[in-house]
Amino acid sequence: MAEEARGICVRDVKADAFISEYAEHLKNSDKFELPVWTDTIKTACFKELAPYGDDWYYIRAASIARKVYLRPGVGVGMLQKWYGGSYRRGARTEHFRKASAGIIRSVLIQLENMKVVEKLPNGGRRVTTVGQQDLDRIAGAVFEAGEDEDVGIDRSTMPAKVCSRYLNNKGRY
């Protein structure tokens, strides 16, 4: 029996490879704008400094888009918990603090304007069909680029048949 061709989705590629590629896509897109406050704001109250990189906002936006893709119905509060961390208070004990809601909300609003995500009636966000096609297209490009170097492929989510066939044919299906 012949094996069917399988589309590559965001789950099939490694997170860091996908996020860097989608961040580059957002940076080159004229629909996604960088706010004026990105060079002075901290990403959370437990951080001491603002991010060093110039395109940290695009990376955070790509990461948020991936999170919404993988977990439909996720909201600002859940993303705050995900991007939160330990607030180190010197000699006193550490406490968990959430990330900044304003950054997450502004990213989600821009992704809604791009028609990548949409609000759910009972709260939270999910990826639209147009957004899913866009994210899957970029994941496919990462997968194709990673076939040569083996960097963009996440074999833990592939079925055993597909993974063994991939390895036996030296990266070609």
Coordinates of C-alpha atoms in Angstrom, one line a residue, residues 29-161:
S29 CA 6.0 42.1 6.4
D30 CA 4.7 45.6 6.0
K31 CA 1.5 44.7 8.0
F32 CA 3.4 44.1 11.2
E33 CA 4.7 47.3 12.8
L34 CA 7.3 47.7 15.5
P35 CA 5.9 49.9 18.3
V36 CA 7.9 53.0 19.3
W37 CA 8.3 51.8 22.9
T38 CA 10.1 48.6 22.2
D39 CA 13.6 50.0 22.9
T40 CA 12.7 51.2 26.4
I41 CA 10.3 48.6 27.9
K42 CA 11.1 45.6 30.0
T43 CA 9.4 42.3 29.1
A44 CA 8.4 41.6 32.8
C45 CA 8.7 43.2 36.2
F46 CA 11.3 40.7 37.3
K47 CA 13.7 41.7 34.5
E48 CA 16.4 44.3 35.3
L49 CA 17.0 45.5 31.7
A50 CA 15.2 45.8 28.4
P51 CA 16.1 43.1 25.8
Y52 CA 19.4 43.7 24.0
G53 CA 18.4 42.5 20.5
D54 CA 16.8 44.9 18.0
D55 CA 14.2 42.4 16.7
W56 CA 13.2 40.9 20.1
Y57 CA 9.6 42.0 19.5
Y58 CA 9.4 40.0 16.2
I59 CA 10.8 36.9 18.0
R60 CA 8.2 37.3 20.8
A61 CA 5.4 37.7 18.3
A62 CA 6.5 34.6 16.4
S63 CA 6.7 32.6 19.7
I64 CA 3.2 33.8 20.7
A65 CA 1.8 32.9 17.2
R66 CA 3.3 29.4 17.7
K67 CA 1.8 29.1 21.2
V68 CA -1.7 30.0 19.9
Y69 CA -1.3 27.6 17.0
L70 CA -0.4 24.7 19.4
R71 CA -3.0 25.5 22.1
P72 CA -6.2 27.1 20.7
G73 CA -8.1 29.1 23.3
V74 CA -5.0 30.4 25.0
G75 CA -5.4 34.0 26.4
V76 CA -3.3 36.8 27.6
G77 CA -3.2 35.4 31.2
M78 CA -1.9 32.0 30.2
L79 CA 0.7 33.6 28.0
Q80 CA 1.7 35.8 30.9
K81 CA 2.3 32.7 32.9
W82 CA 4.3 31.0 30.1
Y83 CA 6.6 34.0 29.7
G84 CA 6.9 34.7 33.4
G85 CA 9.8 33.7 35.6
S86 CA 11.5 34.0 39.0
Y87 CA 11.7 37.4 40.6
R88 CA 15.1 37.3 42.4
R89 CA 15.0 39.6 45.4
G90 CA 18.6 39.4 46.7
A91 CA 18.9 37.4 49.9
R92 CA 15.2 36.9 50.2
T93 CA 13.4 34.0 48.6
E94 CA 12.4 34.1 44.9
H95 CA 8.8 34.5 43.9
F96 CA 7.2 33.8 40.5
R97 CA 6.0 36.9 38.6
K98 CA 4.0 37.0 35.3
A99 CA 5.3 38.7 32.2
S100 CA 4.0 42.0 30.9
A101 CA 0.5 41.8 29.6
G102 CA 0.8 44.9 27.5
I103 CA 3.4 43.4 25.2
I104 CA 1.5 40.2 24.7
R105 CA -1.8 42.1 24.1
S106 CA -0.2 44.4 21.5
V107 CA 1.3 41.4 19.7
L108 CA -2.1 39.6 19.7
I109 CA -3.8 42.8 18.4
Q110 CA -1.3 43.1 15.5
L111 CA -1.7 39.4 14.7
E112 CA -5.5 39.9 14.7
N113 CA -5.1 42.8 12.2
M114 CA -3.0 40.5 10.0
K115 CA -5.8 37.9 10.2
V116 CA -3.5 35.3 11.7
V117 CA -5.4 34.9 15.0
E118 CA -9.0 35.6 16.0
K119 CA -10.8 36.0 19.3
L120 CA -13.0 33.2 20.6
P121 CA -16.5 34.0 21.9
N122 CA -15.8 32.4 25.3
G123 CA -12.4 34.1 25.6
G124 CA -8.9 33.3 24.3
R125 CA -7.5 33.3 20.8
R126 CA -7.1 30.7 18.0
V127 CA -5.4 30.7 14.7
T128 CA -7.6 31.4 11.6
T129 CA -7.5 29.2 8.5
V130 CA -5.5 31.9 6.7
G131 CA -3.1 32.1 9.6
Q132 CA -2.8 28.3 9.8
Q133 CA -1.9 28.2 6.1
D134 CA 0.7 30.9 6.5
L135 CA 2.3 29.2 9.5
D136 CA 2.3 25.8 7.9
R137 CA 3.8 27.2 4.7
I138 CA 6.7 28.7 6.8
A139 CA 7.0 25.4 8.7
G140 CA 7.3 23.6 5.4
A141 CA 10.0 26.0 4.2
V142 CA 11.9 25.4 7.5
F143 CA 11.5 21.6 7.0
E144 CA 12.8 21.7 3.5
A145 CA 15.7 23.9 4.5
G146 CA 16.4 21.6 7.4
E147 CA 16.5 18.4 5.3
D148 CA 20.1 19.2 4.2
E149 CA 21.4 20.1 7.7
D150 CA 18.9 18.2 9.9
V151 CA 18.3 21.3 12.0
G152 CA 14.6 22.0 11.5
I153 CA 13.2 18.5 11.9
D154 CA 11.6 17.4 15.1
R155 CA 11.5 13.6 14.9
S156 CA 9.7 13.2 18.2
T157 CA 6.4 14.2 16.6
M158 CA 6.8 12.2 13.4
P159 CA 5.2 8.8 13.0
A160 CA 7.7 5.9 13.1
K161 CA 7.0 5.0 9.5

